[in-house]
Structures are given as C-alpha cells and as structure tokens.
Short mmCIF file of C-alpha atoms in Angstrom, two decimals:
data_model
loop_
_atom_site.label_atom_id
_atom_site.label_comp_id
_atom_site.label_asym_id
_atom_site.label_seq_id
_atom_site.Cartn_x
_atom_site.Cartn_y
_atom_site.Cartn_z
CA UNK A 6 49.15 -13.92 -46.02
CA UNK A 7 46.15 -11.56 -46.69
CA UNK A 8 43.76 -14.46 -46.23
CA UNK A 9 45.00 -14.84 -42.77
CA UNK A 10 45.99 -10.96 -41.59
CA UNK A 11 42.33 -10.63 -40.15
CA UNK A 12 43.44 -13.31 -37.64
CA UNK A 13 46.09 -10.49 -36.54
CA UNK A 14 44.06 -8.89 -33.55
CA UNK A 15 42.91 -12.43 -31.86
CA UNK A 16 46.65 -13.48 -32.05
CA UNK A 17 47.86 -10.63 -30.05
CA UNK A 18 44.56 -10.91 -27.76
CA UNK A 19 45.07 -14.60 -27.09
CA UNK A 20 48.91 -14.09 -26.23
CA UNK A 21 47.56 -10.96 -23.99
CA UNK A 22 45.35 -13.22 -21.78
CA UNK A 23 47.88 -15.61 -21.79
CA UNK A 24 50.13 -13.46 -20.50
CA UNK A 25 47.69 -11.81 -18.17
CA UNK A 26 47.50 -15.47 -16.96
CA UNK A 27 50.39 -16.32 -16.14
CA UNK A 28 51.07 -13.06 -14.49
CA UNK A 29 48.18 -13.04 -12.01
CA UNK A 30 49.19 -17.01 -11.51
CA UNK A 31 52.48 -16.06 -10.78
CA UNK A 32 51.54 -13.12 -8.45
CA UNK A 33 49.51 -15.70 -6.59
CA UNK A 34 51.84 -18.03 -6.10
CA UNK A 35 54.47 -14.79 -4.97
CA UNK A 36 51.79 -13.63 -2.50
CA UNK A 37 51.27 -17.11 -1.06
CA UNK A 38 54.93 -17.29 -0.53
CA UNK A 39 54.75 -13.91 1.03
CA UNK A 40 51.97 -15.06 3.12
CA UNK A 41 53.81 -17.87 4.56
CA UNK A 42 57.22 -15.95 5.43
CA UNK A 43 55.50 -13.54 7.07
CA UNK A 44 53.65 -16.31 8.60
CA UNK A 45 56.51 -18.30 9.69
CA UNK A 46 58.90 -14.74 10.92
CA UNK A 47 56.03 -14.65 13.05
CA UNK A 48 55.99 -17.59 15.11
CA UNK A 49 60.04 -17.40 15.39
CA UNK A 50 59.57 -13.84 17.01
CA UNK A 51 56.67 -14.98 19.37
CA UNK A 52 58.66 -17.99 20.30
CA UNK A 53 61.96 -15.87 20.63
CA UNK A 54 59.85 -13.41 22.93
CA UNK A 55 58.66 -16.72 25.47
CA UNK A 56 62.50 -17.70 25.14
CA UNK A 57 63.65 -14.61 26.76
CA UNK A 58 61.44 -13.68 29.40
CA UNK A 59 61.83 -17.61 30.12
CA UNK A 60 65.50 -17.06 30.55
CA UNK A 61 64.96 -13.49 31.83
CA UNK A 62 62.91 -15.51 34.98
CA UNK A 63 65.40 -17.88 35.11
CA UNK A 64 68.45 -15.50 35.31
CA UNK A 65 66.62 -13.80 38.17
CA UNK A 66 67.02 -16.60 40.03
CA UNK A 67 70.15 -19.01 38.92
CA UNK A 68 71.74 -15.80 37.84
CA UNK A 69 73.33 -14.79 34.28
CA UNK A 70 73.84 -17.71 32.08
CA UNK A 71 77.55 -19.08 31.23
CA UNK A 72 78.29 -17.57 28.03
CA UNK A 73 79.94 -20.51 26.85
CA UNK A 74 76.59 -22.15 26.77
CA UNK A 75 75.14 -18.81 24.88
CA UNK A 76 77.79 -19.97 22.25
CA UNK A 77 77.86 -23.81 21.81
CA UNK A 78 73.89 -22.89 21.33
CA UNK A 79 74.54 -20.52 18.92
CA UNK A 80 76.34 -22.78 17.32
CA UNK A 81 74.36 -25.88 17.14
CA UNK A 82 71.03 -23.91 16.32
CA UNK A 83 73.35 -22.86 13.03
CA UNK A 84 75.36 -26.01 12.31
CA UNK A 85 72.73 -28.66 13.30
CA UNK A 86 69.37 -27.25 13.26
CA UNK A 87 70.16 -25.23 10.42
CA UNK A 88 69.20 -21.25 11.98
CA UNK A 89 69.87 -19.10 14.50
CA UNK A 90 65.92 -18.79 15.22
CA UNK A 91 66.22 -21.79 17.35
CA UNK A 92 68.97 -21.21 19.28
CA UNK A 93 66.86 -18.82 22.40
CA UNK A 94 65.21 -22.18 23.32
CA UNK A 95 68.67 -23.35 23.73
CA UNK A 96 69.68 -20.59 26.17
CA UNK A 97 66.51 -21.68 28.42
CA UNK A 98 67.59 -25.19 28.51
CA UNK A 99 71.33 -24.73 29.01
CA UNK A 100 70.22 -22.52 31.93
CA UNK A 101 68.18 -24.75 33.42
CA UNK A 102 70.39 -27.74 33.07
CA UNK A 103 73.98 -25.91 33.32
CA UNK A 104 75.52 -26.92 30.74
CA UNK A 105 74.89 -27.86 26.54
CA UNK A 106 73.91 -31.24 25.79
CA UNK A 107 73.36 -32.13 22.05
CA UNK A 108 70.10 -33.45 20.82
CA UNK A 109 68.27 -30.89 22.43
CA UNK A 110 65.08 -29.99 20.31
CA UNK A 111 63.97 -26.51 20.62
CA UNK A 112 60.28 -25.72 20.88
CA UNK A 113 59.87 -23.63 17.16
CA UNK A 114 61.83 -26.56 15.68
CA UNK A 115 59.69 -28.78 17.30
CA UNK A 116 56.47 -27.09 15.92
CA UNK A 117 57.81 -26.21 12.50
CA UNK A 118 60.25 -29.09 11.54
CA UNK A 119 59.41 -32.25 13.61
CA UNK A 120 55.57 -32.40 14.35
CA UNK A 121 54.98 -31.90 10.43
CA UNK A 122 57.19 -34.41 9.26
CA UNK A 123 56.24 -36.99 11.37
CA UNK A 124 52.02 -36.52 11.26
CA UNK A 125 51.85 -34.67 7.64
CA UNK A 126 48.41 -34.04 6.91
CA UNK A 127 46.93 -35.98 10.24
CA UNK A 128 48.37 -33.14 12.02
CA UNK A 129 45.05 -31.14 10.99
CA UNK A 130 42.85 -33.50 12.45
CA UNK A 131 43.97 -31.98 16.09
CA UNK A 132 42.38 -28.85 16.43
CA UNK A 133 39.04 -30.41 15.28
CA UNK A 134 37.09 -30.79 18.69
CA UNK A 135 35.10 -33.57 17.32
CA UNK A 136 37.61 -35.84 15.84
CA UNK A 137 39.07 -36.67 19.27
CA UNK A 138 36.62 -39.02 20.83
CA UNK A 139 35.68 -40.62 17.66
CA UNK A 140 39.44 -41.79 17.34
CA UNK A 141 39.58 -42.32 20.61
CA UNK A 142 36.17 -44.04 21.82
CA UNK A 143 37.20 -43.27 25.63
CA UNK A 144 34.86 -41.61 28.22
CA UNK A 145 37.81 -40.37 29.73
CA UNK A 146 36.59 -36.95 27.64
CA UNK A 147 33.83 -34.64 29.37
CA UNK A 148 32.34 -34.04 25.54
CA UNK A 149 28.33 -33.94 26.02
CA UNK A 150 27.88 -32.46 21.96
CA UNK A 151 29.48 -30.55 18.80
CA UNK A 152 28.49 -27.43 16.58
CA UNK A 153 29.94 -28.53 13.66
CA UNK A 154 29.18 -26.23 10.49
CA UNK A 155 25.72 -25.30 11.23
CA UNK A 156 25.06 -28.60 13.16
CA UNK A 157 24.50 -29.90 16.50
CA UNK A 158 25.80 -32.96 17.05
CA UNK A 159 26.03 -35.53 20.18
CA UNK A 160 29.23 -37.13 21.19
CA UNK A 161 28.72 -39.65 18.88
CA UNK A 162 27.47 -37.62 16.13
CA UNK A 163 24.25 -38.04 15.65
CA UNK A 164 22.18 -34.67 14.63
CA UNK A 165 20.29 -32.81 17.69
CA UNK A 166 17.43 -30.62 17.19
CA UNK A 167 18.68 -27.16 17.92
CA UNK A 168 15.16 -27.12 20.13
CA UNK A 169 16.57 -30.00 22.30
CA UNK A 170 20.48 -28.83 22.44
CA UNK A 171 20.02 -27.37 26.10
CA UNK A 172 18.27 -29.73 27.66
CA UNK A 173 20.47 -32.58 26.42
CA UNK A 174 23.42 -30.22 27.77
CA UNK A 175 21.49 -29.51 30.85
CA UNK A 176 20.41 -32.98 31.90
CA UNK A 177 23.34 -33.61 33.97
CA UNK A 178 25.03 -30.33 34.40
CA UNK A 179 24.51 -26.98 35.84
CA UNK A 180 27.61 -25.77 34.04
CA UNK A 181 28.91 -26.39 30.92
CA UNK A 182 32.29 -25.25 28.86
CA UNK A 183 32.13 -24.39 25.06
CA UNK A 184 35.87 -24.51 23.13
CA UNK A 185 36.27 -23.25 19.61
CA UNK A 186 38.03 -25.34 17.41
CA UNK A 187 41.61 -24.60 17.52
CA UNK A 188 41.30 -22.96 20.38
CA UNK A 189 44.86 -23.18 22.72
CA UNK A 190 46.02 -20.89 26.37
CA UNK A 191 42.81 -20.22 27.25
CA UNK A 192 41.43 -18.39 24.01
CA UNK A 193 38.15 -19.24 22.79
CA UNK A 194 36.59 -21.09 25.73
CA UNK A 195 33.16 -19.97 27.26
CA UNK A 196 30.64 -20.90 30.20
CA UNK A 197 27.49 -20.97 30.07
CA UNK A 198 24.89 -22.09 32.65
CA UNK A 199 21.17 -22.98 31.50
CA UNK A 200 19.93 -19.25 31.66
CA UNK A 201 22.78 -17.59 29.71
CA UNK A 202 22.76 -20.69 26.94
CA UNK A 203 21.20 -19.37 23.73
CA UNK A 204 21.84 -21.50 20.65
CA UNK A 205 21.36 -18.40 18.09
CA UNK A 206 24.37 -16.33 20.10
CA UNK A 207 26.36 -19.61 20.13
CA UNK A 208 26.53 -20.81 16.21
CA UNK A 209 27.93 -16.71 15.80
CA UNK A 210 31.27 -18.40 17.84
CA UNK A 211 31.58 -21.16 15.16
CA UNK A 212 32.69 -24.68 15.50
CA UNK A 213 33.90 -26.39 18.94
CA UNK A 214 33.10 -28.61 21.45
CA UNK A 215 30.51 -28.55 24.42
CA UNK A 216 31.96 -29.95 27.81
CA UNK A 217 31.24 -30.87 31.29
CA UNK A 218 33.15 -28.53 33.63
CA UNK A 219 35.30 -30.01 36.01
CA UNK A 220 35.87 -28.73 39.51
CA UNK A 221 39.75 -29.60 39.93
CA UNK A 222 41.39 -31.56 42.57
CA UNK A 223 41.46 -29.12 45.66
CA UNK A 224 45.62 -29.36 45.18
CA UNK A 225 45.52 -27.85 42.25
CA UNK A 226 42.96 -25.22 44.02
CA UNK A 227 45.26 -23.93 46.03
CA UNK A 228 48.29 -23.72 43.78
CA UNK A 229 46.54 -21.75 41.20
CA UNK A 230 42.71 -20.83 42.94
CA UNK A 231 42.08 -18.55 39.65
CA UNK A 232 42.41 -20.49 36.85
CA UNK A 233 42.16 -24.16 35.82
CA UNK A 234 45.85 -25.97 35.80
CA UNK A 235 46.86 -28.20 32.96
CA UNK A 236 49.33 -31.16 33.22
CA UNK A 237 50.56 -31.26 29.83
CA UNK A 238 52.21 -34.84 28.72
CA UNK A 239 53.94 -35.94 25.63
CA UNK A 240 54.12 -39.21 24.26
CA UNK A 241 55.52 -40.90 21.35
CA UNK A 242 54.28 -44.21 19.41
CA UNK A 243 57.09 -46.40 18.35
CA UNK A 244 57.64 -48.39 15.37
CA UNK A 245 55.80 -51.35 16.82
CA UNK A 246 52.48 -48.82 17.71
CA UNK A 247 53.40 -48.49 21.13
CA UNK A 248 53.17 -45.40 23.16
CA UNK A 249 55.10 -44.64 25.96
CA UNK A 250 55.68 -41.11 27.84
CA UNK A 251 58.75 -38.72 27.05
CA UNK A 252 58.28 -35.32 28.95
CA UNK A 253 55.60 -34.38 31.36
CA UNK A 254 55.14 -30.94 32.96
CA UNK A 255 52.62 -28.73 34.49
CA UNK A 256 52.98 -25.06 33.65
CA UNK A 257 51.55 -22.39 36.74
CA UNK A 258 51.64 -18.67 36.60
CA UNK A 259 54.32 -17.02 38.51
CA UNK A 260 51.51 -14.17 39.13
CA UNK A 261 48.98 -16.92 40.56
CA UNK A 262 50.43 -19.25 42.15
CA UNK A 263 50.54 -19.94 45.86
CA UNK A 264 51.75 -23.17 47.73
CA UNK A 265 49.28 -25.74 48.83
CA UNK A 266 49.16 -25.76 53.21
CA UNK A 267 47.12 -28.89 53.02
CA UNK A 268 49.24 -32.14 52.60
CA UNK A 269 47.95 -34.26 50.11
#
C-alpha cells in the first residue's frame, strides 16, 4: 500500500474535477432549463395580454361575454389542451362566434404545440430572408439582394461587390426596403433611397433582405393611409402535397383606420 499512497493526492484531484464537471454540466443544463421557462412564461403572458384587450375591444362592442362560454373554455384549455394558458384565446373566439365550439386551436398553442410538431427543424428556415425565393423560385417576391453574414448577395445568390451593391439596388428603384432576418409587426424594417444608402451603416443592422417598395392598392390607402396593410393567409399541405387555404384575414389598426369613399 506504501508503493501506491503517493498516488493519494491525484486520486482525490481527479474525483475533484470530476465532480467539478459534472456540477458545472449540470448547472448548464439547470440554467438552460431556466432559460427556456422563462422563455416560454413569456410568450403565454404576451399572448394572454393580446387576448384581453382583444376581448376587452370586443366586449365594448358585443358587450360582456356569456360566462358559460368563460367556463366550457376554461375547461377545454385544461382537459384538452392540457393548461389554462390557452384558454384567453378561447374567450376571444367564443365572443366572436357566441358560443364554444370544440376543436378550436388557440393562437400560443398554435405557436408552441402545433407549428413545431408538424415542421420540426424546417421551422427555422422561415425567418431566414434568403431561403424564401430559393425554395420558392417565384418572382412573385420584390427581393433585388441579401446581406448574409458579411456578404452581399443577389436574389439568386451570387456574391456582389460591396462597390456595386447600390447601383444594382438603384437600377430600377428610387426606393428600396431593408428587413432583418426575423424581423415580424413592423420591427426591423428600413428605407433607404440612393442618398441615405451606405453599405458600412447597413452590415451594423445584420442579416436581411433588400426589397422593392410597393406603393399599395389605393383601397388599402384609404383604409389605413399610414402604414402598409398585410393580408395574412394560412394554408395547409395535405398528405398528397397539396395546399389549399384554411383562414385568411387582414388585420387594421383601430387607431388608423378610416373607410374607403371610393368604390372599388
């Protein structure tokens, strides 16, 4: 045992780093998880807070909703869906329709629970600017170029010299629109016109997409003459590959909005 007694001290240093390993790996993994609940208590509360003033708006109007439906949608947010944080989307469409009807999909459970079990992984793809008309191969897009990553790419990404960016983006236009990746409600979209385009300033906004602007249809002028309006569809593709359309709405500002005078 004397022979070996000078191993002693890197015994009881090897278990120490081992246990110093496993400790830090395990405090990882417990702020990760930390991370992600906070994460996820997050978008319940902002989609709680759209819920009510939706049914807040709504109230002022249809007056207070049947409580009745404030239960059964208690209920099946619990029993079905498997929370109460989806049940204030419920409210809003019991309101609207007045009454519950089952197989309702609230929008959080939409965004947490559906959309990531049906795309996995491909769901990333979507907030990458560049991806779209690649997959796509439709001019129905206004993209003129990319920044991607310290590049400058055209729409069908091919490298640009950063010297010949604006007057590729300029041939055509006298106003173009520049959207960060993941950028969503009107966040992280600029304008700039030849003059005010400077490539340096631009690759400090990271990654996104250069587009055309578009003037909209003069209808949509004088609904909402202060901001652009969006028509937002959804689709699904069947088993087959097919896509067909679901749910189609276009979402105005109660503070903007006027009615057109001009029949169209």
């Amino acid at each position: 045992m004397k022979d070996i007694a000078w191993l002693s001290p890197f015994i009881a240093l090897s278990a120490a780093l081992f246990w110093m390993m496993l400790v830090a790996k395990l405090y990882s993994k417990v702020k990760k998880f930390l991370r992600l609940r906070k994460a996820v208590t997050e978008y319940h509360l902002r989609h709680k807070k759209e819920a009510e003033a939706a049914l807040k708006g709504l109230e002022s109007v249809k007056g207070k909703t049947n409580p009745k439906l404030i239960e059964l949608s208690d209920e099946y947010a619990k029993d079905v869906l498997g929370s109460s944080v989806y049940a204030p989307w419920l409210y809003v469409y019991s309101a609207v329709a007045g009454d519950f009807r089952e197989g309702w999909i609230p929008d959080n459970y939409y965004g947490e629970v559906v959309i990531p079990s049906i795309q996995g992984l491909y769901e990333n793809l979507s907030p990458l600017k560049a991806s779209t008309n690649q997959l796509f191969q439709s001019s129905v897009f206004p993209d003129l170029a990319y920044y991607i990553n310290g590049l400058f790419l055209t729409k069908n990404c091919t490298v640009i010299n950063e010297s010949d960016v604006k007057d590729i983006l300029f041939s055509n236009s006298e106003l173009v629109v520049y959207k960060l990746e993941n950028s969503a409600q009107g966040r992280g979209i600029f304008f700039f016109d030849r003059n005010s385009f400077d490539t340096k300033k631009l690759q400090e906004l990271g990654n996104g997409v250069f587009q055309d602007h578009i003037d909209q249809h003069k209808f949509f002028k004088e609904c909402m003459p202060s901001s652009v309006v969006t028509l937002r569809i959804t689709t699904i593709i069947d088993d087959l590959g097919n896509a067909s359309v679901r749910a189609c709405y276009l979402p105005v500002s109660y503070t903007h909005l006027t009615l057109p005078t001009t029949p169209y």
